[in-house]
Coordinates of C-alpha atoms and ligand atoms in Angstrom, one line a residue:
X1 CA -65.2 6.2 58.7
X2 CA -62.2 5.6 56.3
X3 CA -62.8 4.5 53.0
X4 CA -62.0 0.6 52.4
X5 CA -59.2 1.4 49.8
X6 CA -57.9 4.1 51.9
X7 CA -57.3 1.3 54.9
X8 CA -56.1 -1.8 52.0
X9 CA -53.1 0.9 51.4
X10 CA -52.4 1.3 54.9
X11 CA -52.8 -1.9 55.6
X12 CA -50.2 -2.8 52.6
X13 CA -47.6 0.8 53.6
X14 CA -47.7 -1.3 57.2
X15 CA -46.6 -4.7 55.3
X16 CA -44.5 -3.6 52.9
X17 CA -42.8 0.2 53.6
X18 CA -40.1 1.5 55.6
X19 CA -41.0 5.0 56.3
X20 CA -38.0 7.3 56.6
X21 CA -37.5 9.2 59.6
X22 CA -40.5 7.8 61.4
X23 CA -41.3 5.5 64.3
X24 CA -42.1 2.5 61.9
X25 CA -43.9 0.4 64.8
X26 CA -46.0 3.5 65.6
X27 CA -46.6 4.2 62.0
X28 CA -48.1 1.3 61.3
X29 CA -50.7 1.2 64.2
X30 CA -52.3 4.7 63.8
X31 CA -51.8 4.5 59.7
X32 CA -50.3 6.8 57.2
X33 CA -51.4 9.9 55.6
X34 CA -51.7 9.5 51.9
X35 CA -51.3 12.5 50.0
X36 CA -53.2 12.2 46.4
X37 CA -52.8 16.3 45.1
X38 CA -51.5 19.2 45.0
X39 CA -52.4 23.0 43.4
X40 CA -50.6 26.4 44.6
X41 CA -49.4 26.3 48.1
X42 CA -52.5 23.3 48.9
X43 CA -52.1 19.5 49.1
X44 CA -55.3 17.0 49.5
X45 CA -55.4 13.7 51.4
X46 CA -57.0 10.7 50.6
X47 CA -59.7 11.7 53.2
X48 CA -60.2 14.8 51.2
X49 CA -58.9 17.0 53.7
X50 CA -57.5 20.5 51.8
X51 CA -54.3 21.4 53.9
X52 CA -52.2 24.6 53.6
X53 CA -48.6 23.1 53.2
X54 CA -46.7 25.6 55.4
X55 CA -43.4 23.5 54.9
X56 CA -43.3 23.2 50.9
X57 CA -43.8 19.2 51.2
X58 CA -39.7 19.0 53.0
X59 CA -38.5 22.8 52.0
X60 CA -38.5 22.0 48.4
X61 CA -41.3 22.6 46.7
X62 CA -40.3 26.4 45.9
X63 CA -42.7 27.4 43.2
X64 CA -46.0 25.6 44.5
X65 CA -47.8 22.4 43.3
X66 CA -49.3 21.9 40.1
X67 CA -47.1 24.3 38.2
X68 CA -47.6 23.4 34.3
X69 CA -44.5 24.4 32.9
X70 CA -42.1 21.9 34.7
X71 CA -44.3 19.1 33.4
X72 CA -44.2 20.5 29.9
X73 CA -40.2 19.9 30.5
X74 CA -40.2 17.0 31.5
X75 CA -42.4 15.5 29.5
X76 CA -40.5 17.0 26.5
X77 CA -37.3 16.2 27.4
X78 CA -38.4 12.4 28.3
X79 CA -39.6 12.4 24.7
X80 CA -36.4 13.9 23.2
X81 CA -34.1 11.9 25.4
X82 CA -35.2 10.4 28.6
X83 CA -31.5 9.5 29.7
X84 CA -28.1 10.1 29.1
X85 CA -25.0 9.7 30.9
X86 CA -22.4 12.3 31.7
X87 CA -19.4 10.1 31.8
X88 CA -16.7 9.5 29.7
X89 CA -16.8 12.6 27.9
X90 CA -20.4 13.0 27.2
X91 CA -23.4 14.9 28.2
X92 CA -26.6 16.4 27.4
X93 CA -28.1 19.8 26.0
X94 CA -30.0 20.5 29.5
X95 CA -27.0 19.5 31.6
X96 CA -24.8 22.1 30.0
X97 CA -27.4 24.7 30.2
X98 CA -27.9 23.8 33.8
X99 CA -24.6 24.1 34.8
X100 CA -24.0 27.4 33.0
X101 CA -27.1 29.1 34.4
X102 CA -26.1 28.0 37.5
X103 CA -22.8 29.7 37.2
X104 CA -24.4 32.7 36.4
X105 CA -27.1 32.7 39.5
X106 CA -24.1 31.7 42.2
X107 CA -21.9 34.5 43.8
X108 CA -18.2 35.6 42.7
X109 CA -16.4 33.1 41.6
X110 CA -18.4 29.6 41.9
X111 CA -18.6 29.1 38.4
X112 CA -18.3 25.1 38.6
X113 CA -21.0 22.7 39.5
X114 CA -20.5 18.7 39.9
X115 CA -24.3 17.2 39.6
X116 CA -25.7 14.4 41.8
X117 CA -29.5 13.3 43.1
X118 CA -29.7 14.4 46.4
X119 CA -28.4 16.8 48.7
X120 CA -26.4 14.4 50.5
X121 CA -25.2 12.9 47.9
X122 CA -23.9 16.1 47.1
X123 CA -22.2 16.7 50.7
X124 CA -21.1 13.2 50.5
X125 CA -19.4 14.5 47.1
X126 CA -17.6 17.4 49.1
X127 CA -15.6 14.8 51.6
X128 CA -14.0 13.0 48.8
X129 CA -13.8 16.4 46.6
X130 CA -12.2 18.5 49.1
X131 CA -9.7 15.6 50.4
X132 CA -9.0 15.3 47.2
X133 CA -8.2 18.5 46.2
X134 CA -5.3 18.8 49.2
X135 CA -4.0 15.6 48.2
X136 CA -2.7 16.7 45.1
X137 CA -1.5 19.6 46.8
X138 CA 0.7 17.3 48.8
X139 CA -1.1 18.4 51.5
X140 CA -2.6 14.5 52.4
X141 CA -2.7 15.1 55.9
X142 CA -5.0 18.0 55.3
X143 CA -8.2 15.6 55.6
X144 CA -10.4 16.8 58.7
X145 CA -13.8 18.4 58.1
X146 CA -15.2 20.4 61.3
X147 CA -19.3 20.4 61.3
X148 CA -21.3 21.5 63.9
X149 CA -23.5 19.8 66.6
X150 CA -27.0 19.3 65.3
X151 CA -26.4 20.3 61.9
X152 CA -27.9 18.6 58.9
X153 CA -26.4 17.4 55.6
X154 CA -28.1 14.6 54.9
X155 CA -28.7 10.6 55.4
X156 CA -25.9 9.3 53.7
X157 CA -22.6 7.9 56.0
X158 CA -20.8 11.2 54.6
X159 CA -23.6 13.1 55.0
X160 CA -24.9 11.9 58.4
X161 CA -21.4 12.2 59.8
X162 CA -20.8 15.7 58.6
X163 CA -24.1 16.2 60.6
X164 CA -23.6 16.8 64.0
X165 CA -27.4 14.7 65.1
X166 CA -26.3 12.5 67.4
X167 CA -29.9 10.1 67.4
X168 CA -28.5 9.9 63.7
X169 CA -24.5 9.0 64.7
X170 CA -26.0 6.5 66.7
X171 CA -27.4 4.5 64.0
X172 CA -24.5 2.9 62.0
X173 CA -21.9 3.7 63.8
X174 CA -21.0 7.5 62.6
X175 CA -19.3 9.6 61.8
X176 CA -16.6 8.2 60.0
X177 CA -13.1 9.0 60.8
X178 CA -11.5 12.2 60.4
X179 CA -15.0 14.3 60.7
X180 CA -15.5 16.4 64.1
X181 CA -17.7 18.8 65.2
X182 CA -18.2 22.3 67.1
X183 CA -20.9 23.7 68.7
X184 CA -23.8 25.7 66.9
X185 CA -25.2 29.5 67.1
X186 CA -28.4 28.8 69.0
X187 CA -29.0 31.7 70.5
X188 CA -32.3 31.3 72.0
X189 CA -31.4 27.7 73.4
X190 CA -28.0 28.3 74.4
X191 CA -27.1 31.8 74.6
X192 CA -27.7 32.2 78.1
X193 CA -27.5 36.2 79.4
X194 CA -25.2 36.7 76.4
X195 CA -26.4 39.2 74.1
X196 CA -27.0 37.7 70.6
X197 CA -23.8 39.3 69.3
X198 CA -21.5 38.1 71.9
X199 CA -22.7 34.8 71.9
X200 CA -22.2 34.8 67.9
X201 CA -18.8 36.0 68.3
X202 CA -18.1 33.3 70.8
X203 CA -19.3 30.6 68.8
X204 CA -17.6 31.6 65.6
X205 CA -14.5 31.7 67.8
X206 CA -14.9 28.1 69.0
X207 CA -13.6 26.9 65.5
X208 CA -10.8 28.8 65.7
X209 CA -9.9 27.2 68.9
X210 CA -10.8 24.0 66.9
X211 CA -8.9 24.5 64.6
X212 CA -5.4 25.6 66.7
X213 CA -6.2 22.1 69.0
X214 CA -6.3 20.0 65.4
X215 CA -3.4 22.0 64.2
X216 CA -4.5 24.2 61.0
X217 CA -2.4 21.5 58.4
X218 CA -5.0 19.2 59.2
X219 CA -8.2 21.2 58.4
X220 CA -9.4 20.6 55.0
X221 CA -12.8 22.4 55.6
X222 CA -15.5 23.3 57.9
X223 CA -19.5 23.1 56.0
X224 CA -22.4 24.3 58.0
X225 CA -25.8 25.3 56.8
X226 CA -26.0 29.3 56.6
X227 CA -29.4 28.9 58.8
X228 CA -29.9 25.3 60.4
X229 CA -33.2 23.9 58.8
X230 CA -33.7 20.6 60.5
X231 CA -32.6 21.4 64.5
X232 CA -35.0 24.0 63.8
X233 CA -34.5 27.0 62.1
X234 CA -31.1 27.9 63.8
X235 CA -30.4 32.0 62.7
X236 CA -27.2 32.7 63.7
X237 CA -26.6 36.3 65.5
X238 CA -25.5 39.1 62.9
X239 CA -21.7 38.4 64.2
X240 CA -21.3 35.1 63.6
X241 CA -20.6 34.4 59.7
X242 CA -18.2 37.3 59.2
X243 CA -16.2 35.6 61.9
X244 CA -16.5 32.0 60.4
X245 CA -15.3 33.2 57.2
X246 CA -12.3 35.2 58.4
X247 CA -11.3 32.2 60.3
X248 CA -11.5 30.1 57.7
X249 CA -9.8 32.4 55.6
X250 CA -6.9 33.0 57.7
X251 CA -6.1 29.6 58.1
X252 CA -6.8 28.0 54.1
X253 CA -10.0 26.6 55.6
X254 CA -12.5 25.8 52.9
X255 CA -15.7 26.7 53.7
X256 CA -18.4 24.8 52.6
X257 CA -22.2 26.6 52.5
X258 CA -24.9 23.6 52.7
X259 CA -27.6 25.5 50.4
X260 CA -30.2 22.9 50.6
X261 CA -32.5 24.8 52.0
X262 CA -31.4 28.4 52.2
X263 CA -31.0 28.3 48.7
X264 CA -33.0 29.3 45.6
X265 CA -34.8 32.1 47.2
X266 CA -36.0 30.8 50.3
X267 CA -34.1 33.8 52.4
X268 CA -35.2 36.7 49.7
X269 CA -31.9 36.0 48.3
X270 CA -30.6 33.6 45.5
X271 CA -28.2 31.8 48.4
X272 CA -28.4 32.1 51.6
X273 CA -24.5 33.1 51.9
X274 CA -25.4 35.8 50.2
X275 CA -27.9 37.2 53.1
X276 CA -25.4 36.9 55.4
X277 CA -22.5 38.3 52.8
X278 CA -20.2 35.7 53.2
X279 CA -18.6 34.0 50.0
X280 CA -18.1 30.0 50.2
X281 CA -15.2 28.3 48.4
X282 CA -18.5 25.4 48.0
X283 CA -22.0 25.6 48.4
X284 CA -24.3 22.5 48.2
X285 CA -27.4 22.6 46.7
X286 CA -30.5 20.4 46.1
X287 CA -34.4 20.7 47.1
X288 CA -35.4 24.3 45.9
X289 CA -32.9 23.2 42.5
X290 CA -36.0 21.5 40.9
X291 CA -39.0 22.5 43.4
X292 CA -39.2 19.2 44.3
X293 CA -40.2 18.4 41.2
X294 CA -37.1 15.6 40.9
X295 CA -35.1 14.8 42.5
X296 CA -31.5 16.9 41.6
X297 CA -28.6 18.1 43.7
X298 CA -25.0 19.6 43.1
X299 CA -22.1 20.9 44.5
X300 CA -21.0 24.3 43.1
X301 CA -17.3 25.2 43.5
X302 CA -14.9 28.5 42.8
X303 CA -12.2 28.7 40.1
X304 CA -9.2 28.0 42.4
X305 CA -10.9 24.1 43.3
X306 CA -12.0 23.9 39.6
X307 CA -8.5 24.7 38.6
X308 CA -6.6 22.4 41.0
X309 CA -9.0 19.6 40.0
X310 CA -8.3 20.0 36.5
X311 CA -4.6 20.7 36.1
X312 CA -3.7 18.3 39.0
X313 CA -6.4 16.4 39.6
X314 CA -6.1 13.3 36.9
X315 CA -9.4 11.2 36.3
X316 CA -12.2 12.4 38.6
X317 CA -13.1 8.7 40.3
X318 CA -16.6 9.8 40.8
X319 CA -19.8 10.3 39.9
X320 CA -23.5 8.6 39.9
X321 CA -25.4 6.9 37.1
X322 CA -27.7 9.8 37.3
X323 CA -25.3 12.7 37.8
X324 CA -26.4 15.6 35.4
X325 CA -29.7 13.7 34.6
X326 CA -31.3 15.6 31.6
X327 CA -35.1 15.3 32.3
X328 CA -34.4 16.8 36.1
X329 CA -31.5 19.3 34.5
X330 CA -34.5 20.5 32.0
X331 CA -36.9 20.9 34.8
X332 CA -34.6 22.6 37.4
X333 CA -33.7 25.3 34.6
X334 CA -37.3 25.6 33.8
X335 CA -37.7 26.3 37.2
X336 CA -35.1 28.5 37.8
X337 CA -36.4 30.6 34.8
X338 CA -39.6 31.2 36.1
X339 CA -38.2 32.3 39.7
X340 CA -36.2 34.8 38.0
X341 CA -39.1 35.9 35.3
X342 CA -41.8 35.8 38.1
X343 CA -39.5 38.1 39.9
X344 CA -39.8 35.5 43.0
X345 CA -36.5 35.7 45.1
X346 CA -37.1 39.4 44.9
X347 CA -41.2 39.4 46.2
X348 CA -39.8 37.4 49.0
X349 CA -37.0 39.7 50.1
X350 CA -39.3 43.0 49.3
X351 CA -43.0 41.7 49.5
X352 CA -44.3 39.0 50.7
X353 CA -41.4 38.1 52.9
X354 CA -42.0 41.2 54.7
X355 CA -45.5 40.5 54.9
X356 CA -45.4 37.0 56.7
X357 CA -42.2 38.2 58.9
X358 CA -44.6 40.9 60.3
X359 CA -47.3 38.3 61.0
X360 CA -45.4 35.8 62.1
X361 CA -43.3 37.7 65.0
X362 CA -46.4 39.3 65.9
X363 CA -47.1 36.0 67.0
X364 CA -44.6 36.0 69.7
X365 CA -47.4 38.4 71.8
X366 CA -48.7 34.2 72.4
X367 CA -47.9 33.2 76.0
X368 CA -47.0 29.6 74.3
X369 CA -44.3 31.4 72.2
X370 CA -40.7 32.1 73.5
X371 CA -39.3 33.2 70.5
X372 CA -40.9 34.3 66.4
X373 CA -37.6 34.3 64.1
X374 CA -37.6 34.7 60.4
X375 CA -35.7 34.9 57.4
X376 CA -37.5 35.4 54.2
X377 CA -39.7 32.5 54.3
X378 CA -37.8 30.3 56.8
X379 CA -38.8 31.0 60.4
X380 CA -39.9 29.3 63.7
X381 CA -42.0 29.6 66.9
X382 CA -40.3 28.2 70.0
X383 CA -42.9 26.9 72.3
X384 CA -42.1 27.2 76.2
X385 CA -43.8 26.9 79.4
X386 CA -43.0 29.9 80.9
X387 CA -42.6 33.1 78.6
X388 CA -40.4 35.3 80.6
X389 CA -37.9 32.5 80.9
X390 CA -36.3 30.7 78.4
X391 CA -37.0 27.6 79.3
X392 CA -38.2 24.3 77.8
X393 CA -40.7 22.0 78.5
X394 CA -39.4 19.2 80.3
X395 CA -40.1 16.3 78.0
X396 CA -39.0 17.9 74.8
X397 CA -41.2 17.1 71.8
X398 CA -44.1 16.4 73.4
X399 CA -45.6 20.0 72.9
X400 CA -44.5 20.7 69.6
X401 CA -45.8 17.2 68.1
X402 CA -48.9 17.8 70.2
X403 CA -49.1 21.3 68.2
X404 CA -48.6 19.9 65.1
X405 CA -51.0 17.2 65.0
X406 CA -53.8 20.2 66.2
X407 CA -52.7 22.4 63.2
X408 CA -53.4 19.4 60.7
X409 CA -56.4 18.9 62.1
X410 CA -56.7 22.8 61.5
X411 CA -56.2 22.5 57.9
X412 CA -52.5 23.6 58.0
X413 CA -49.4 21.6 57.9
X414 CA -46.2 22.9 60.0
X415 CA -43.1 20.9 61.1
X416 CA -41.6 20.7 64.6
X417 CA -38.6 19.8 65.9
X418 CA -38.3 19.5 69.6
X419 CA -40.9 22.3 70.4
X420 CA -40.0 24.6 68.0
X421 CA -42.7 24.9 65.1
X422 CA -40.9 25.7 61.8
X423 CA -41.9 27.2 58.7
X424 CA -41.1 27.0 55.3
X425 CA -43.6 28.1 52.8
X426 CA -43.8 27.7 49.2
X427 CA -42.0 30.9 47.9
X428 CA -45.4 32.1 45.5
X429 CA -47.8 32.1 48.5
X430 CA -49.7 35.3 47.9
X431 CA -50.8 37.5 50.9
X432 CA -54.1 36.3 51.6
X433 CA -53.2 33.0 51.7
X434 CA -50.1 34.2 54.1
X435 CA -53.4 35.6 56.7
X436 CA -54.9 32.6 56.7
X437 CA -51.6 30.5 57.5
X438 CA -50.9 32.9 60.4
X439 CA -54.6 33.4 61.4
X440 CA -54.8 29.0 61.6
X441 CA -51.4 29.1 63.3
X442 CA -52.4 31.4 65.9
X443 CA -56.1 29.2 66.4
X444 CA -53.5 26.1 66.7
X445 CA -51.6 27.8 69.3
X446 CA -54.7 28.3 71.3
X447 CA -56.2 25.1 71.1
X448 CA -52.8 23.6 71.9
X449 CA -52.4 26.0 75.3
X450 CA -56.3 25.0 75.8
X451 CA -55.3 21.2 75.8
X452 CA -52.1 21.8 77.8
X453 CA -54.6 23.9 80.3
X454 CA -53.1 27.0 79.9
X455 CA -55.8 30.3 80.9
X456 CA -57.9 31.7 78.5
X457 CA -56.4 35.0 79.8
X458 CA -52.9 33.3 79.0
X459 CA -53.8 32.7 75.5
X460 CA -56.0 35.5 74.2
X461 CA -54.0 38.6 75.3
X462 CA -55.7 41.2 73.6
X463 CA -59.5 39.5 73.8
X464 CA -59.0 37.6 77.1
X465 CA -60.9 38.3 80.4
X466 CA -61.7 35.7 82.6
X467 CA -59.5 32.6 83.3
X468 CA -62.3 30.4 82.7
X469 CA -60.7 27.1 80.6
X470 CA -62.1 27.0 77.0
X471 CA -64.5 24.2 75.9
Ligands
PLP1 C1 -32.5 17.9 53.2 C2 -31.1 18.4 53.5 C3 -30.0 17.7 53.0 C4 -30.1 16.3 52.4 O1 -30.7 16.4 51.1 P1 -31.4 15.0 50.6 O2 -31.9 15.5 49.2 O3 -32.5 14.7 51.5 O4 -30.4 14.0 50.5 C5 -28.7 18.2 53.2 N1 -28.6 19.4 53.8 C6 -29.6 20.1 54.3 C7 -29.4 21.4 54.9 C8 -30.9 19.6 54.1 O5 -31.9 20.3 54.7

């Protein structure tokens, strides 16, 4: 039975709310989930249901729910000065202090950060910023960004055409001119008999062949996201990023890191460049910048932009109400304090990372699961058919939606895309809790092979005899 109130909200969410990302029509038959709380790495319903968040609300909330000390700064800063703009020369205490510690925390020479709200905000900043920057190079021709297929940089026009989702390009009529796109490093769905190296290299050299076919005075800059989040936690092979940025560097390619995800810790490092050892002329951040906390973004730049844009640049025509917004500058430096005094970034790359990684590819032993990858506390389980293949289910989605609705009901929430499960963890989940997300993961994948009618000797390799189905 649901509880009177709980139906009146759903009744008005269907009336009055435009879910993003959702099948609205859908929605608003079966009803939405209303989430009331949070504590740790745990999230309540309005049922009362306790779930395991296993995706850090939408990769974002970094240090947990519930964490004290980033109310205490906000609540401070709201009463010391709830707002304050940063145009026309002015600014605030925390917006300084943001920008400087993030200067400090980002690789070699990014020592420059523009603010905004959002992440695509922020990539949406890049087009105009790195046109821009050419410009008054003379070099106006120099306008074409290269993205890649099924990337993600937001919802925005700038953002969504950068993107390469083509369900997304198909709403609004994207991209917008001078935006293209190459194909990604998905090994396991792509990569054929190639080994993962070879099939890195190859698709690494498909933007140098992009960029010869454009003509390299056209390219202003290629961005993609050091691990693809939202097509579904996308590693690339070893081989690939060294590639991208000696391409890019041979031809005065700016490349552009989307650290929306990767960055803050979630990959055991403070960026996710920095796992793979590449160094970005850009990197866009957001999510993990506040923990979700509020909403905050930025775009981070090197010395050589920051110079051009100042000597040559004239007025910057840009900028958002709420760029540099002190109550979210004062909570993302709160929060980046405490990952660095907690020692965070660092139990993920040498703790607990290690920890859930074991787990977690152990879980590839499952006859459901084609492939475990992880990195840090970013991973995925593909779901196929037919393990020693790679194949995919037919009708794509079905599966993986199918297994996420069994691991709610399990206490434990997971994302999918297509049929790939994906995982993304607050960063402070301790090891026991890290058992009993794999231990409910692996009872998910059972129940799901049970409903898809899979054997019980298919499911329960080291327990199963008999091919009796399950009840
Ligand atoms: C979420 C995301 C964005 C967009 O950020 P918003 O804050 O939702 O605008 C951009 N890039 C990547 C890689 C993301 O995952």
């Amino acid at each position: 039975m649901t509880d009177p109130n709980l139906r009146h909200l759903q009744q008005l969410d269907a009336a009055h709310h435009l879910h993003p990302f959702s099948d609205n029509a859908e929605l608003g038959r079966v009803g939405t989930r209303v989430l009331t709380r949070g504590e740790g790495v745990y999230v309540w319903d309005a049922q009362g249901n306790k779930l395991l968040d296993a995706f850090a609300g939408l990769w974002c909330v970094n240090l947990g729910y519930g964490r004290q000390e980033l109310v205490d700064a906000a609540s401070e800063q709201m009463r010391k000065l709830p707002f304050y703009n940063s145009f026309f020369q002015c600014t605030t205490e925390p917006t300084i202090r943001l920008a400087a510690k993030i200067a400090e925390l980002a690789p070699g020479d990014l020592n420059h950060v523009f603010f905004t709200n959002s992440g695509s905000e922020a990539n949406d900043t890049v087009v105009r910023m790195v046109r821009h920057f050419w410009s008054v190079q003379d070099q106006p021709q120099r306008n074409v960004i290269i993205g890649r297929h099924n990337g993600y940089h937001g919802s925005t026009v700038a953002g969504a055409s950068l993107g390469g989702m083509k369900g997304m390009h198909a709403q609004g009529g994207l991209p917008i001119a001078n935006i293209t796109h190459i194909n990604q490093p998905y090994w396991f769905g792509e990569g054929g008999r190639k080994t993962a190296e070879e099939f890195g290299r190859q698709r690494a050299a498909l933007l140098e062949r992009k960029i010869l076919k454009l003509g390299p005075e056209r390219v202003a800059a290629f961005i993609a996201e050091p691990i693809q989040g939202a097509a579904g936690v996308f590693i690339p092979p070893d081989s690939y990023w060294p590639d991208v940025q000696r391409i890019c560097r041979l031809y005065d390619v700016l490349l552009v890191a989307d650290e929306v995800v990767c960055g803050f810790g979630r990959t055991g490092r403070w960026f996710g460049s920095e796992y793979f050892g590449v160094q970005p002329d850009i990197m866009t951040i957001a999510k993990g910048l506040t923990s979700g906390y509020l909403p905050m973004g930025g775009v981070i730049f090197n010395d050589r932009i920051a110079q051009v844009l100042k000597e040559r640049g004239g007025e910057l025509t840009h900028g958002y109400t709420y760029s540099g917004h002190p109550v979210c500058a004062a909570v993302a430096l709160k929060n980046l304090q405490i990952l660095q005094d907690e020692g965070i970034v660092d139990r993920v790359a040498n703790d607990t990372g290690p920890y859930l990684a074991e787990g977690w590819k152990a879980l590839a032993d499952h006859p459901l699961v084609g492939e475990a990858r992880i990195v840090g506390m970013l991973g995925a389980l593909e779901l196929v058919p037919n393990k020693p293949k790679r194949q995919f289910f037919p009708d794509r989605g079905r599966v993986g939606t199918l297994c996420r609705s069994i691991a709610l009901r399990n206490g434990l929430i997971l994302r999918s895309t297509d049929d790939a499960m994906l995982l993304s963890p607050p960063l402070t989940i301790t090891r026991s809790e890290i058992d009993e997300l794999l231990r409910i993961t692996r009872k998910s994948l059972d129940d799901t092979a049970a409903e898809l009618g899979m054997s019980n000797s298919a499911r329960t390799p080291r327990s199963g005899q008999g091919r009796s189905r399950p009840a």
